[in-house]
Amino acid sequence: MSPLDVKLLRDLSRIRGQAIAILLVIAVGVLLQVMMSGLVASLTETRRAYYERNRLADVFAPVARAPDTVLSRLAALPGVARAEGRVVGAALVDIAGEAIPIQARALSLPDFGEAAFSAVYLTAGRMPDRTARDEILLLTAFARARGLAPGEVVRVTMNGARRTLRIAGLAEAPDLLFVGVPGEMMPDAARVAALWMRRSELAAAYDMQGAFNEAMLSLARGAREAQVIDAVDAVLEPWGGTGAYGRSDLVSDRFVSEEIDGLTTMSRAVPPLFLAVAASLLYIVVSRIVQSEREEIGQLKAFGYTDAEVGAHYFKLVLTIAVAGAALGCLLGVLAGRAMIPVYLTFYNFPFLVFRPDPAAFAIGAIASVAAASAGGLFVLRRVFALTPAEAMRPPAPSDFSKTLTLKGRLARLLDQPTRMVLRGIARQPWRTVALSAGVAGGMALASGMTTIYGSFERMMDLSFTVIDRSDATVTFTHPLARKAAYELARVPGVFAVEPVRDVPAVFRNRLNTHRGSVTGLIDPPELARAIGADLAPIPLPEAGIVLSRPLADILEIAPGETLTIEVREGRRPVLEVPVARVATSLIGAPAYMRLDALNRVLAEPGRISGARLRLDGARADAIYRALKDMPTVAGVSVARDARASLQKLMDQGAGSARYIMGAVAFIITFGIVYNAARIAHHERARDLASLRVIGFSRGEAGFVLLGELAVIVLAAIPVGSLAGYGLTFAIAAGFSSELYQIPAAFDPFSHGFAAAFVLGAALVSGWLVKRDMDRADLIAVLKSRD
Amino acid sequence: MALAFTVRNLGKVYGEGRSAVHALRGVSLDIPAGEIVVMLGASGSGKSTLLNILGGLDRASSGTVHFRDLCLTDLADRALTRYRRDNVGFVFQFYNLMPSLTALENVELITEIADKPMKAEEALAMVGLKERLDHFPSQLSGGEQQRVAIARAIAKQPEVLFCDEPTGALDSTTGRAVLTVLNAVNARFGTTVLMVTHAASIAGMAHRVIRLADGAISEVQVNKTRLAPEDIHW
C-alpha cells in the first residue's frame, strides 16, 4: 500500500465521527432511492404481469340488466377485441359472533371454460364444482382475516335470501387488487369480502338468467378507449347502462396507481435532498482537512508529487465515503424494500409480490452520491492545486479580518473581546455561516414539518369523525326508498337520532376534467353529517346548487359561481347543470353535497333516500345491528368506530407509516447537521481556544467563543427553519394525501416549538460533545502546531 | 533573594510501559524572582516540558513545584487556570494571536479578565506599537505580531513571563527587537522571565542560564556580566 493510501486510512480514522455521519446521510438517500424505486418497479411489474396473466379487462360497463345477446353487438363494435358479460351482486356475509354483517361483492364464474376476463387466481382449495349448487370461492384476504378455510361454510344473504355456502377454494382477481369497504373506501381485509359462484347459480340468485349486469371488454390494438366507451354506452343505454369506464377508473386500479405515483414522486424528491446535504457536509469537512494540511500538501509537492496525485489523494477520501455510503444504502435499501412488501400485501391483494430492486436505482444511487460528493470535493481540489510548495516553509498568515466588522462607536465599545471574536468570526465568512445556518434551518424545517404532519394525521381523524361526520353508524339501503324507511330505523330501540341521506352515483364534468363519484343529499340543516368550511363552521346548504369538497373542486378545477355538469348514473340518469355554491373542507374522500329535497327535485324522485346516518346507544349497539341485519332493505351497515380503526391501521401500517421513517430521518439529519456545525466551529477555532485557555480563560469562558457562533447559527436558523417547515408541511401533506384521505396542512405552534426545542437540544448536546473534546485538547500541541 | 519557583525532584513521563518517555528525571531547581532565566538544550532535553509545567500548562508525574508559597503540583484544573490568569504571561513561537481581533483588542482580551492590568494602549506603547493599535494580525509583520503577543502577556503585569522560542520564527533583526522588549519589561517591572530557546547566544542577556540534557539539569550558570539584546547575534 502506498504511503499516501496509508495516510488516507489514518485520515479517515481520525475524522471517523464526521465520516460516518456523512456516510449515513448518503446511505439514507440511496436507501430511500433503492427502496422506493424498487417498490415502484416491483408494484408496476407485478401489477402488469398479474393483469396480463389474469386478463384484466380494458373497459367495464355496468348495466341494470342486459340480455346475453347484446354481448355480440358489443363485441362487434369497432375497436373492441372481445366482450364478455358477468353477473355482479351485493351480498352480506354473516360471521358468527359479529353483529354487523360483512358487505361483499358476489361475482360470477363461467359455467364452462375459462373466464375471458378477470380470471381468478386460486390460492387454496379448488374451483367450485359445476354441479354443486352451493359452492363458492372466497376472497383470500377476507378468509385469512376471518380464519376461514376451504371446506367450511359461510352464511350469505343474496338478494334478500339467506343461504349457506361451502367454501371450495380461496382466490384473488386482478380487478380486486384493492378492495375498499363500501361506503367508506377504507381497505380492511376483515370487513369486506368478495365471493365467486358459478354463473348459472349466481344468475338464479339475482334474477339474471340469460342476462348480465356488467360487461367487460378488451380493446383492439390501436383502438381509442374514449370512442369505445361512447359506443358501448350507446348500445347499453336501453338496458340501463350506467356508464362504461376504462381501467384507470376502476377503483382497485386507481388506488394502486395512486400508491405507485406517490412512491414515484417521493423517490424523485426525497433522495436528492439527502445527497445535497451530504455534498455540502463533505465540502465543509474536506476543505477543513485540506486547510489544516497545507503544510503536508506543500511538502508532497516539494517532493515531486504532481497536482493530480495530491488531488487524487484527497479525492479518494471523498470517494471512499461516498462509495461506502452508496454501498451501505443499496444494501439497506434492498432490506428495507423487502421489509415493506408485507405492508403492501396487507392492503393490496397481490397473489405474489417479490421485491425486485431496480438495477438502475443502484447505478443512479451510486452515481448520484459520488457526483454529489465530488461536487463538494471539486471545490476543495481547486484549493489543493493553488497551493505552492513554498507555502509549507512559511509561517501561516493569520486569517484576514481587516475587512470585516470594525465594531467602533459607543455601543460597540460595550462588547467584550470574546463577543467581538464571535461576531467577527460570523462576519468574516458570512456564506459559510449562512450555509451552516441554512443546514440547521433545513433540519428544523424537516423536523417541524414532520411533527406537524404527525399532528395533522390526528387532526384529520378527529375532524372527520367528530366534526364532519358525527354519526355512530351509516345504513345503506339496497335501493332508494321512501323517506318513511328512516322512521322505521328510528323505531329500533336504542337509536337516538336518524338522519336520512341520498347518495347518487354520478360523473362530474368540468371542461376536460371528470371524476366518478357521488352526490350526497343531506337534510337541512344536517346534524350528523355536515359540510364544514375552513373555519370548521357548518356550511348551510343552498336552496339550489352544490357544495363541493376541496379535493373534488381541485380535481375538477372549478370555483364557486361556476356551473358543474353532473351525469347521474342512476334511475333516469339525467344530466344536470348545477352551480357550485361553496367549497367545503373534507378530509376523507371527495364528496359533493346538495340539499336532499333539491337533489330529489332535480332527479324528479321526491322523498327518496338511499340510507341514513344514525346516533345510537353504545350499550345496545349489538342489538341494534342485529335488528338492522334482519331488515331486508338494509344492504349494509358501516360503523364509524370500525371505519376509524381501519383508517388508523392504514395510516399506521400502510402508506402513512412512511411518516414515522421520514420523521426519524428528519430528526437524525437535524442532529447530524447541528453536530457537524459544532465540530467545524471547533476545528476552525481550536488554536484560538487553546490560546484563550493558556492566557487564563476558564473552560466556560473559552467555550463561549466556541459555542457563541453555534448559538448564533442555531438561533438564526430556528425562525427561518420554522417558516420553511410551514411551507414544507403543505408539500408533505400533499404527498401523503390521496383520494382516500387528505392530510390537512396548518401551522401548529406545538410542533414548531417541539422542533425548536429539539434543535436547541441537539445544539446543547453537540456543544457539550465538542466542548468535552476542547477540554481534553492538548493545549501545548495545538499551540505549537502552525495551524 | 526571594524565590519565584522552587522545583524538587520533578519528573514527567509520557506514555506507559515500554513506550514510556521520561521527559524530566528528578529535576531540582530554584529560580529567583526578578531574573531573566534562559533554558538551553537540544530537542527532547526537557526544556519545554519544564517550562510548561512551571507555566501551569502541563502536570508533573512526580515531584513538586512551588510558585512562591503556592504548590502548583497540588492544584486542580480550575486553580491552575486561576494561576495562569493571575500570575503568568505566555509568549509562543507562533504568536497565537486571535486573528479576529485587532492588536488593541488582542491585548484587551487580557486586560478585561486581569485583576490589576495596565492599560492596553500602554502595553502596546511599551512594545513600540502605539501607532498600530487598530491593525489586525493579518496586517502586521511577524515581529510586530510577536510584540503584540508580548504586550498581551505583560498587560496583566504578571510576575512571570514564559517565552517558548519567542524569536524562533523571526529573523535576527526582528528577534533582537523582541528581546529588547523582554529585557525592558524585566528591568521596569521586575518580571521574572523564563525563556526556552535553541539560540545559545541569547543566553548572553540572561541572569541565569540553565542547560538541560536528557531530562536533567546538566549545568546552571550565573552570568556575572550580561549582554544588551542589541549586542546579541545569531
PDB file of N, CA, C and O in Angstrom, chain A residues 245 363 403 764:
ATOM      1  N   TYR A 245     -66.559   2.583 -18.198  1.00  0.00           N
ATOM      2  CA  TYR A 245     -65.350   3.317 -17.805  1.00  0.00           C
ATOM      3  C   TYR A 245     -64.127   2.457 -18.099  1.00  0.00           C
ATOM      4  O   TYR A 245     -64.212   1.230 -18.192  1.00  0.00           O
ATOM      5  N   ALA A 363     -27.389   1.998  -9.794  1.00  0.00           N
ATOM      6  CA  ALA A 363     -26.489   2.837 -10.585  1.00  0.00           C
ATOM      7  C   ALA A 363     -26.756   4.310 -10.291  1.00  0.00           C
ATOM      8  O   ALA A 363     -25.824   5.071  -9.999  1.00  0.00           O
ATOM      9  N   LYS A 403     -11.178  43.338   6.841  1.00  0.00           N
ATOM     10  CA  LYS A 403     -12.295  43.876   6.055  1.00  0.00           C
ATOM     11  C   LYS A 403     -13.641  43.497   6.660  1.00  0.00           C
ATOM     12  O   LYS A 403     -14.684  43.646   6.039  1.00  0.00           O
ATOM     13  N   LEU A 764     -27.256  21.805  22.165  1.00  0.00           N
ATOM     14  CA  LEU A 764     -26.657  21.682  23.500  1.00  0.00           C
ATOM     15  C   LEU A 764     -25.818  20.406  23.593  1.00  0.00           C
ATOM     16  O   LEU A 764     -24.695  20.427  24.094  1.00  0.00           O
TER      17      LEU A 764
END
